[in-house]
Coordinates of N, CA and C in Angstrom, one line a residue:
M1 N -4.2 -46.7 -71.0 CA -3.1 -45.7 -70.8 C -3.6 -44.4 -70.2
I2 N -4.7 -44.0 -70.7 CA -5.3 -42.7 -70.1 C -5.8 -42.9 -68.7
S3 N -6.4 -44.1 -68.4 CA -6.8 -44.4 -67.0 C -5.7 -44.5 -66.1
E4 N -4.5 -45.0 -66.5 CA -3.4 -45.1 -65.7 C -2.8 -43.7 -65.4
S5 N -2.9 -42.8 -66.4 CA -2.4 -41.4 -66.2 C -3.3 -40.7 -65.2
L6 N -4.6 -40.9 -65.3 CA -5.5 -40.3 -64.4 C -5.3 -40.8 -63.0
E7 N -5.0 -42.1 -62.9 CA -4.8 -42.6 -61.5 C -3.6 -42.1 -60.9
L8 N -2.5 -42.0 -61.7 CA -1.2 -41.4 -61.2 C -1.4 -39.9 -60.8
Y9 N -2.2 -39.2 -61.6 CA -2.5 -37.8 -61.3 C -3.3 -37.6 -60.0
S10 N -4.3 -38.6 -59.9 CA -5.1 -38.5 -58.7 C -4.2 -38.8 -57.4
Q11 N -3.4 -39.8 -57.5 CA -2.5 -40.1 -56.4 C -1.6 -38.9 -56.1
A12 N -1.0 -38.3 -57.1 CA -0.2 -37.1 -56.9 C -0.9 -36.0 -56.2
S13 N -2.2 -35.8 -56.7 CA -3.0 -34.7 -56.1 C -3.3 -34.9 -54.6
W14 N -3.6 -36.2 -54.3 CA -3.9 -36.5 -52.9 C -2.6 -36.4 -52.0
T15 N -1.5 -36.7 -52.6 CA -0.2 -36.6 -51.9 C 0.1 -35.1 -51.6
E16 N -0.2 -34.2 -52.6 CA 0.1 -32.8 -52.5 C -0.9 -32.2 -51.4
I17 N -2.1 -32.7 -51.5 CA -3.1 -32.2 -50.5 C -2.7 -32.6 -49.1
G18 N -2.2 -33.9 -48.9 CA -1.8 -34.3 -47.6 C -0.6 -33.5 -47.1
I19 N 0.4 -33.3 -48.0 CA 1.5 -32.5 -47.6 C 1.1 -31.0 -47.2
F20 N 0.1 -30.5 -48.0 CA -0.3 -29.1 -47.7 C -0.9 -29.0 -46.3
W21 N -1.9 -29.9 -46.0 CA -2.5 -29.9 -44.7 C -1.6 -30.2 -43.6
T22 N -0.6 -31.1 -43.8 CA 0.4 -31.4 -42.8 C 1.2 -30.1 -42.5
S23 N 1.5 -29.4 -43.6 CA 2.3 -28.1 -43.4 C 1.4 -27.1 -42.6
V24 N 0.1 -27.1 -42.9 CA -0.7 -26.1 -42.2 C -0.8 -26.5 -40.7
I25 N -1.0 -27.8 -40.4 CA -1.1 -28.2 -39.0 C 0.2 -28.0 -38.3
L26 N 1.4 -28.2 -38.9 CA 2.6 -27.9 -38.3 C 2.8 -26.5 -38.0
A27 N 2.4 -25.6 -38.9 CA 2.5 -24.2 -38.8 C 1.6 -23.7 -37.6
L28 N 0.4 -24.3 -37.5 CA -0.5 -23.9 -36.4 C 0.1 -24.4 -35.0
V29 N 0.7 -25.6 -35.0 CA 1.3 -26.0 -33.8 C 2.5 -25.1 -33.4
T30 N 3.2 -24.7 -34.4 CA 4.4 -23.8 -34.1 C 3.9 -22.5 -33.6
V31 N 2.9 -21.9 -34.2 CA 2.3 -20.6 -33.7 C 1.8 -20.7 -32.3
T32 N 1.0 -21.8 -32.1 CA 0.5 -22.0 -30.7 C 1.5 -22.2 -29.7
A33 N 2.6 -22.9 -30.0 CA 3.7 -23.1 -29.0 C 4.4 -21.8 -28.8
T34 N 4.6 -21.0 -29.8 CA 5.2 -19.7 -29.7 C 4.4 -18.8 -28.8
L35 N 3.1 -18.8 -29.1 CA 2.2 -17.9 -28.3 C 2.2 -18.4 -26.8
F36 N 2.1 -19.7 -26.6 CA 2.1 -20.2 -25.2 C 3.4 -19.8 -24.5
N37 N 4.5 -19.9 -25.2 CA 5.8 -19.5 -24.6 C 5.9 -18.0 -24.3
Y38 N 5.3 -17.2 -25.2 CA 5.2 -15.8 -24.9 C 4.4 -15.4 -23.7
L39 N 3.2 -16.1 -23.6 CA 2.3 -15.8 -22.5 C 3.0 -16.3 -21.2
L40 N 3.7 -17.4 -21.2 CA 4.4 -17.9 -20.1 C 5.5 -16.9 -19.6
L41 N 6.2 -16.4 -20.6 CA 7.2 -15.4 -20.3 C 6.6 -14.2 -19.7
R42 N 5.5 -13.8 -20.2 CA 4.8 -12.6 -19.7 C 4.4 -12.8 -18.2
T43 N 3.9 -13.9 -17.9 CA 3.5 -14.2 -16.5 C 4.7 -14.1 -15.6
Q44 N 5.9 -14.4 -16.1 CA 7.1 -14.4 -15.3 C 7.8 -13.0 -15.3
K45 N 7.2 -12.1 -16.1 CA 7.8 -10.7 -16.2 C 6.8 -9.6 -15.8
D46 N 5.5 -9.9 -15.8 CA 4.6 -8.8 -15.6 C 4.5 -8.4 -14.1
P47 N 4.6 -7.1 -13.8 CA 4.3 -6.7 -12.5 C 2.8 -6.7 -12.2
E48 N 2.5 -6.7 -10.9 CA 1.1 -6.6 -10.5 C 1.0 -5.8 -9.2
V49 N 0.5 -4.6 -9.4 CA 0.4 -3.6 -8.3 C -1.0 -3.7 -7.6
I50 N -1.0 -3.9 -6.3 CA -2.3 -4.0 -5.6 C -2.3 -3.0 -4.4
V51 N -3.4 -2.7 -3.9 CA -3.6 -1.8 -2.7 C -4.5 -2.5 -1.8
Y52 N -4.1 -2.7 -0.5 CA -5.0 -3.3 0.5 C -4.8 -2.7 1.9
A53 N -5.8 -2.9 2.7 CA -5.7 -2.5 4.1 C -5.3 -3.6 5.0
T54 N -4.5 -3.4 6.0 CA -4.1 -4.4 6.9 C -3.8 -3.8 8.3
P55 N -4.1 -4.5 9.4 CA -3.8 -4.0 10.7 C -2.3 -3.9 11.0
D56 N -1.9 -3.0 11.8 CA -0.5 -2.8 12.2 C -0.2 -3.7 13.4
D57 N 0.6 -4.7 13.3 CA 0.9 -5.6 14.4 C 1.7 -4.9 15.5
R58 N 2.4 -3.8 15.2 CA 3.2 -3.1 16.2 C 2.5 -1.9 16.9
R59 N 1.4 -1.5 16.3 CA 0.6 -0.4 16.9 C -0.8 -0.8 17.0
P60 N -1.3 -1.1 18.2 CA -2.7 -1.6 18.4 C -3.7 -0.6 17.9
S61 N -4.7 -1.0 17.2 CA -5.9 -0.3 16.7 C -5.5 0.5 15.4
I62 N -4.3 0.5 15.0 CA -3.9 1.2 13.7 C -4.1 0.4 12.5
I63 N -4.7 0.9 11.5 CA -4.9 0.2 10.2 C -4.0 0.9 9.1
N64 N -3.2 0.1 8.5 CA -2.3 0.6 7.4 C -2.9 0.4 6.0
L65 N -2.5 1.2 5.1 CA -2.8 1.0 3.7 C -1.5 0.7 3.0
V66 N -1.5 -0.5 2.3 CA -0.3 -1.0 1.7 C -0.4 -1.0 0.2
I67 N 0.6 -0.4 -0.5 CA 0.8 -0.5 -1.9 C 1.9 -1.5 -2.2
E68 N 1.6 -2.6 -2.9 CA 2.6 -3.7 -3.1 C 2.6 -4.2 -4.5
N69 N 3.8 -4.4 -5.0 CA 4.0 -5.1 -6.3 C 4.2 -6.6 -6.0
I70 N 3.2 -7.4 -6.2 CA 3.3 -8.8 -6.0 C 3.7 -9.6 -7.2
G71 N 3.9 -8.9 -8.3 CA 4.4 -9.6 -9.5 C 5.9 -9.7 -9.6
P72 N 6.5 -10.5 -10.5 CA 7.9 -10.6 -10.6 C 8.6 -9.5 -11.4
G73 N 7.8 -8.6 -12.1 CA 8.5 -7.6 -12.9 C 8.5 -6.2 -12.3
L74 N 9.2 -5.3 -12.9 CA 9.3 -3.9 -12.4 C 8.1 -3.1 -13.0
A75 N 7.4 -2.5 -12.0 CA 6.3 -1.6 -12.4 C 6.8 -0.1 -12.5
K76 N 6.6 0.5 -13.6 CA 7.0 1.9 -13.9 C 5.8 2.8 -14.0
R77 N 6.1 4.1 -13.6 CA 5.1 5.1 -13.7 C 3.7 4.7 -13.1
V78 N 3.8 4.3 -11.8 CA 2.6 3.8 -11.1 C 1.7 5.0 -10.7
K79 N 0.5 5.0 -11.1 CA -0.5 6.1 -10.8 C -1.8 5.4 -10.2
F80 N -2.5 6.2 -9.4 CA -3.7 5.7 -8.8 C -4.9 6.6 -9.0
T81 N -6.0 6.0 -9.2 CA -7.3 6.8 -9.4 C -8.1 6.5 -8.1
L82 N -8.3 7.6 -7.3 CA -9.1 7.4 -6.1 C -10.5 8.0 -6.3
P83 N -11.4 7.6 -5.4 CA -12.7 8.3 -5.4 C -12.6 9.8 -5.1
D84 N -13.7 10.5 -5.3 CA -13.7 11.9 -5.1 C -13.3 12.2 -3.6
Y85 N -13.8 11.4 -2.7 CA -13.4 11.5 -1.3 C -12.8 10.2 -0.8
F86 N -11.5 10.4 -0.3 CA -10.8 9.2 0.2 C -10.0 9.7 1.4
P87 N -10.3 9.2 2.6 CA -9.8 9.7 3.9 C -8.3 9.5 4.1
E88 N -7.7 10.4 4.9 CA -6.3 10.2 5.3 C -6.2 10.5 6.8
R89 N -5.3 9.8 7.5 CA -5.0 10.0 8.9 C -6.4 10.1 9.7
A90 N -7.2 9.0 9.5 CA -8.5 9.0 10.1 C -8.4 8.4 11.5
F91 N -8.0 9.1 12.4 CA -7.8 8.6 13.8 C -9.1 8.9 14.6
G92 N -9.3 8.0 15.6 CA -10.4 8.2 16.5 C -11.3 7.0 16.6
F93 N -12.2 7.0 17.6 CA -13.0 5.8 17.8 C -14.5 6.1 17.5
E94 N -15.4 5.8 18.4 CA -16.8 5.9 18.0 C -17.3 7.4 17.7
D95 N -16.7 8.3 18.4 CA -17.1 9.7 18.2 C -16.0 10.5 17.3
A96 N -15.4 9.8 16.5 CA -14.3 10.4 15.7 C -14.9 11.4 14.7
P97 N -14.2 12.5 14.5 CA -14.7 13.5 13.4 C -14.4 12.9 12.0
K98 N -15.1 13.5 11.1 CA -14.9 13.1 9.7 C -13.5 13.5 9.2
P99 N -12.7 12.6 8.8 CA -11.3 12.9 8.4 C -11.2 13.7 7.1
N100 N -10.0 14.3 6.9 CA -9.8 15.1 5.7 C -9.6 14.2 4.5
N101 N -9.9 14.8 3.3 CA -9.6 14.1 2.1 C -8.1 13.9 1.8
M102 N -7.7 12.8 1.3 CA -6.3 12.6 1.1 C -5.7 13.5 0.1
S103 N -4.6 14.2 0.5 CA -4.1 15.3 -0.4 C -2.6 15.1 -0.7
H104 N -2.0 14.1 -0.1 CA -0.5 13.9 -0.3 C -0.2 12.4 -0.1
G105 N 1.0 12.0 -0.5 CA 1.4 10.6 -0.4 C 1.4 9.9 -1.7
P106 N 1.9 8.7 -1.7 CA 2.1 7.9 -3.0 C 0.8 7.7 -3.7
L107 N -0.3 7.6 -3.0 CA -1.6 7.4 -3.7 C -2.0 8.6 -4.5
V108 N -1.5 9.7 -4.1 CA -1.9 11.0 -4.8 C -0.8 11.4 -5.8
S109 N 0.5 11.3 -5.4 CA 1.6 11.7 -6.3 C 2.1 10.6 -7.2
G110 N 1.8 9.3 -6.9 CA 2.2 8.2 -7.7 C 3.6 7.7 -7.3
I111 N 4.1 6.7 -8.0 CA 5.4 6.1 -7.7 C 6.1 5.9 -9.0
P112 N 7.3 6.5 -9.2 CA 8.0 6.3 -10.4 C 8.4 4.9 -10.8
S113 N 8.8 4.1 -9.8 CA 9.2 2.8 -10.0 C 9.0 1.9 -8.8
L114 N 8.4 0.7 -9.0 CA 8.1 -0.2 -7.8 C 8.6 -1.6 -8.2
G115 N 9.6 -2.0 -7.6 CA 10.2 -3.3 -7.9 C 9.4 -4.5 -7.4
P116 N 9.8 -5.7 -7.7 CA 9.1 -6.9 -7.2 C 9.1 -7.0 -5.7
N117 N 8.0 -7.3 -5.1 CA 7.8 -7.4 -3.6 C 8.1 -6.1 -2.9
A118 N 8.2 -5.0 -3.6 CA 8.4 -3.7 -2.9 C 7.1 -3.1 -2.4
K119 N 7.1 -2.4 -1.3 CA 5.9 -1.9 -0.7 C 6.0 -0.4 -0.4
R120 N 4.9 0.2 -0.2 CA 4.8 1.6 0.4 C 3.7 1.4 1.4
I121 N 4.0 1.7 2.7 CA 3.0 1.5 3.8 C 2.6 2.9 4.3
I122 N 1.3 3.1 4.3 CA 0.7 4.4 4.7 C -0.1 4.2 6.0
T123 N 0.2 5.0 7.0 CA -0.6 4.9 8.2 C -2.0 5.6 7.9
W124 N -3.0 4.7 7.8 CA -4.3 5.2 7.3 C -5.1 5.7 8.4
G125 N -5.2 5.1 9.6 CA -6.0 5.6 10.7 C -6.5 4.5 11.6
Q126 N -7.5 4.7 12.3 CA -8.2 3.7 13.2 C -9.6 3.4 12.7
Y127 N -10.1 2.3 13.2 CA -11.4 1.9 12.7 C -12.5 2.9 12.9
G128 N -12.6 3.6 14.0 CA -13.6 4.6 14.2 C -13.6 5.7 13.2
G129 N -12.4 6.3 13.0 CA -12.2 7.4 12.0 C -12.5 6.9 10.6
L130 N -12.0 5.8 10.3 CA -12.2 5.3 8.9 C -13.6 4.9 8.6
F131 N -14.3 4.3 9.6 CA -15.7 4.0 9.5 C -16.6 5.2 9.3
Q132 N -16.2 6.3 10.0 CA -16.9 7.5 9.9 C -16.8 8.1 8.5
A133 N -15.7 7.8 7.8 CA -15.5 8.2 6.4 C -16.1 7.3 5.4
L134 N -16.0 6.0 5.6 CA -16.3 5.1 4.5 C -17.6 4.2 4.8
A135 N -17.9 4.1 6.1 CA -19.1 3.3 6.5 C -19.0 1.9 6.0
D136 N -20.1 1.3 5.4 CA -20.1 -0.1 5.0 C -19.6 -0.3 3.5
E137 N -19.4 0.8 2.8 CA -19.1 0.7 1.4 C -17.7 0.5 1.1
P138 N -17.3 -0.5 0.3 CA -15.9 -0.7 -0.1 C -15.6 0.4 -1.2
V139 N -14.3 0.7 -1.2 CA -13.8 1.8 -2.1 C -13.0 1.1 -3.2
L140 N -13.2 1.6 -4.5 CA -12.5 1.1 -5.6 C -11.3 2.0 -5.9
I141 N -10.1 1.4 -5.9 CA -8.9 2.1 -6.3 C -8.3 1.5 -7.6
K142 N -8.1 2.3 -8.6 CA -7.5 1.8 -9.8 C -6.0 2.1 -9.9
C143 N -5.3 1.0 -10.2 CA -3.8 1.1 -10.3 C -3.4 1.1 -11.8
K144 N -2.7 2.1 -12.2 CA -2.3 2.1 -13.6 C -0.8 2.2 -13.6
Y145 N -0.1 1.4 -14.4 CA 1.3 1.3 -14.5 C 1.8 0.7 -15.8
S146 N 3.0 0.7 -16.0 CA 3.5 0.1 -17.3 C 4.8 -0.8 -17.0
R147 N 5.1 -1.6 -18.0 CA 6.3 -2.4 -18.0 C 6.9 -2.3 -19.4
D148 N 8.2 -2.7 -19.4 CA 8.9 -2.7 -20.7 C 8.4 -3.9 -21.5
R149 N 8.3 -3.7 -22.8 CA 7.9 -4.8 -23.7 C 8.9 -5.8 -23.8
I150 N 8.5 -7.1 -24.0 CA 9.4 -8.2 -24.1 C 9.8 -8.4 -25.6
G151 N 11.1 -8.1 -25.9 CA 11.6 -8.3 -27.2 C 11.2 -7.1 -28.2
F152 N 10.6 -6.1 -27.7 CA 10.2 -5.0 -28.6 C 10.5 -3.7 -27.8
P153 N 10.7 -2.6 -28.5 CA 10.9 -1.3 -27.9 C 9.6 -0.8 -27.3
G154 N 9.7 0.2 -26.4 CA 8.5 0.8 -25.8 C 8.0 0.1 -24.6
S155 N 6.8 0.5 -24.1 CA 6.3 -0.1 -22.9 C 4.8 -0.5 -23.1
K156 N 4.3 -1.3 -22.2 CA 3.0 -1.8 -22.3 C 2.3 -1.3 -21.0
K157 N 1.1 -0.7 -21.1 CA 0.3 -0.2 -20.0 C -0.5 -1.3 -19.4
L158 N -0.6 -1.4 -18.1 CA -1.4 -2.4 -17.3 C -2.3 -1.7 -16.3
T159 N -3.4 -2.3 -16.0 CA -4.3 -1.7 -15.1 C -4.8 -2.8 -14.1
N160 N -5.0 -2.4 -12.9 CA -5.5 -3.3 -11.9 C -6.5 -2.6 -11.0
E161 N -7.6 -3.3 -10.6 CA -8.6 -2.6 -9.7 C -8.6 -3.4 -8.4
C162 N -8.6 -2.6 -7.3 CA -8.6 -3.1 -5.9 C -9.8 -2.6 -5.1
L163 N -10.5 -3.4 -4.4 CA -11.5 -3.0 -3.5 C -10.9 -3.0 -2.1
V164 N -11.1 -1.8 -1.4 CA -10.6 -1.6 -0.1 C -11.8 -1.3 0.8
D165 N -12.0 -2.0 1.9 CA -13.1 -1.8 2.8 C -12.6 -1.6 4.2
I166 N -13.4 -1.1 5.1 CA -13.1 -1.0 6.5 C -14.1 -1.8 7.4
K167 N -15.2 -2.1 6.9 CA -16.2 -2.8 7.6 C -15.7 -4.2 8.1
S168 N -14.9 -4.9 7.3 CA -14.4 -6.2 7.7 C -13.5 -6.2 8.9
F169 N -13.0 -5.0 9.3 CA -12.2 -4.9 10.5 C -13.0 -4.8 11.8
D170 N -14.3 -4.7 11.7 CA -15.1 -4.7 12.9 C -15.0 -5.9 13.7
G171 N -14.7 -5.8 15.0 CA -14.6 -7.0 15.9 C -13.3 -7.8 15.7
T172 N -12.4 -7.3 15.0 CA -11.1 -8.1 14.8 C -10.2 -7.8 16.0
D173 N -9.1 -8.6 16.1 CA -8.2 -8.5 17.2 C -7.3 -7.3 17.1
E174 N -7.2 -6.5 18.2 CA -6.4 -5.3 18.3 C -5.3 -5.4 19.4
S175 N -4.9 -6.6 19.6 CA -3.8 -6.9 20.6 C -2.5 -6.2 20.2
D176 N -1.7 -5.9 21.3 CA -0.4 -5.3 21.0 C 0.6 -6.5 20.8
N177 N 1.0 -6.7 19.6 CA 1.9 -7.8 19.3 C 3.4 -7.3 19.0
N178 N 3.6 -6.1 19.5 CA 5.0 -5.5 19.4 C 5.9 -6.1 20.4
W179 N 6.3 -7.4 20.2 CA 7.1 -8.1 21.2 C 8.5 -7.4 21.4
D180 N 9.1 -6.8 20.3 CA 10.3 -6.1 20.5 C 10.3 -5.0 21.5
K181 N 9.2 -4.2 21.4 CA 9.0 -3.1 22.3 C 8.8 -3.6 23.8
K182 N 8.0 -4.7 23.9 CA 7.8 -5.3 25.2 C 9.1 -5.8 25.8
A183 N 9.9 -6.5 25.0 CA 11.2 -7.0 25.5 C 12.1 -5.8 25.9
A184 N 12.0 -4.7 25.1 CA 12.9 -3.6 25.4 C 12.5 -2.9 26.7
N185 N 11.1 -2.9 27.0 CA 10.6 -2.3 28.3 C 11.1 -3.2 29.4
E186 N 11.0 -4.5 29.3 CA 11.4 -5.4 30.4 C 12.9 -5.2 30.6
L187 N 13.7 -5.2 29.6 CA 15.2 -5.0 29.8 C 15.5 -3.7 30.4
E188 N 14.7 -2.6 30.1 CA 14.9 -1.3 30.7 C 14.6 -1.4 32.2
Q189 N 13.6 -2.1 32.6 CA 13.3 -2.3 34.0 C 14.4 -3.0 34.8
I190 N 14.9 -4.1 34.1 CA 16.0 -4.9 34.7 C 17.3 -4.0 34.8
A191 N 17.5 -3.2 33.8 CA 18.7 -2.3 33.9 C 18.6 -1.3 35.0
K192 N 17.4 -0.7 35.2 CA 17.2 0.2 36.3 C 17.4 -0.4 37.6
A193 N 16.9 -1.7 37.8 CA 17.1 -2.4 39.0 C 18.5 -2.7 39.3
L194 N 19.3 -3.1 38.3 CA 20.7 -3.4 38.5 C 21.5 -2.1 38.8
S195 N 21.1 -1.0 38.1 CA 21.7 0.3 38.4 C 21.5 0.7 39.8
G196 N 20.3 0.5 40.3 CA 20.0 0.9 41.7 C 20.8 0.0 42.7
L197 N 21.0 -1.2 42.4 CA 21.8 -2.1 43.3 C 23.3 -1.6 43.3
A198 N 23.8 -1.3 42.1 CA 25.2 -0.8 42.0 C 25.4 0.5 42.7
M199 N 24.4 1.4 42.7 CA 24.6 2.7 43.4 C 24.2 2.6 44.9
G200 N 23.7 1.5 45.3 CA 23.4 1.3 46.7 C 22.0 1.8 47.1
R201 N 21.2 2.2 46.1 CA 19.9 2.8 46.4 C 18.9 1.7 46.7
Q202 N 19.2 0.5 46.3 CA 18.3 -0.6 46.5 C 19.1 -1.8 47.1
T203 N 18.4 -2.6 47.8 CA 19.0 -3.8 48.3 C 18.4 -5.1 47.7
L204 N 19.2 -6.1 47.6 CA 18.8 -7.3 47.0 C 18.4 -8.3 48.1
K205 N 17.1 -8.7 48.1 CA 16.6 -9.6 49.0 C 16.5 -11.0 48.4
V206 N 17.0 -12.0 49.1 CA 16.9 -13.4 48.7 C 16.2 -14.2 49.7
S207 N 15.2 -14.9 49.4 CA 14.5 -15.7 50.3 C 14.6 -17.2 49.9
V208 N 14.8 -18.0 50.9 CA 15.0 -19.4 50.6 C 13.9 -20.2 51.4
K209 N 13.3 -21.0 50.7 CA 12.2 -21.9 51.2 C 12.8 -23.3 51.5
E210 N 12.6 -23.7 52.7 CA 13.0 -25.1 53.1 C 11.9 -26.1 52.9
D211 N 12.2 -27.2 52.3 CA 11.2 -28.2 52.1 C 10.9 -28.9 53.5
S212 N 9.7 -29.0 53.8 CA 9.3 -29.7 55.0 C 9.4 -31.2 54.9

């Protein structure tokens, strides 16, 4: 009788232990799934502000500095930390003078709000002037901004670091790719020619070649 009671008690204990650990595992799975969903939601909501240099396709030899939010969320109160010396409007070629330190613009004053895919484009200068200021060393720019918390009041601060260099532009293509401007110039020449014909100032010559 006693042995049967002990056996029943032992079976009940193992059953309770099994139920306990099953509950623990289910709780861990639930927490993990919730955390994963939260992180996934964050990646779909977090802004990401970056700063990079890029050549201007419409103005040969000009290098622009671009601030862009490549993330899907809205970046608020965007601020930037620059080195002690950071050039602005650095124009010129091999004998370019050393440009002034940047004193105005969004990198200095910040941006209150920057939406997804939004940009601020700064005419930074030309290779000669920028190389005179920065030489071979890349420059570190820190971007600090915030986003609204997901499901909670308040905001969360985010930070991103960007390396900007000028040396990599050495020897790159500086062709004039402003095809709109080129097309406009050609149309202007055609319009002048037609105007001259209409006013009688020019004559239209037509030559016909006969096949032999």
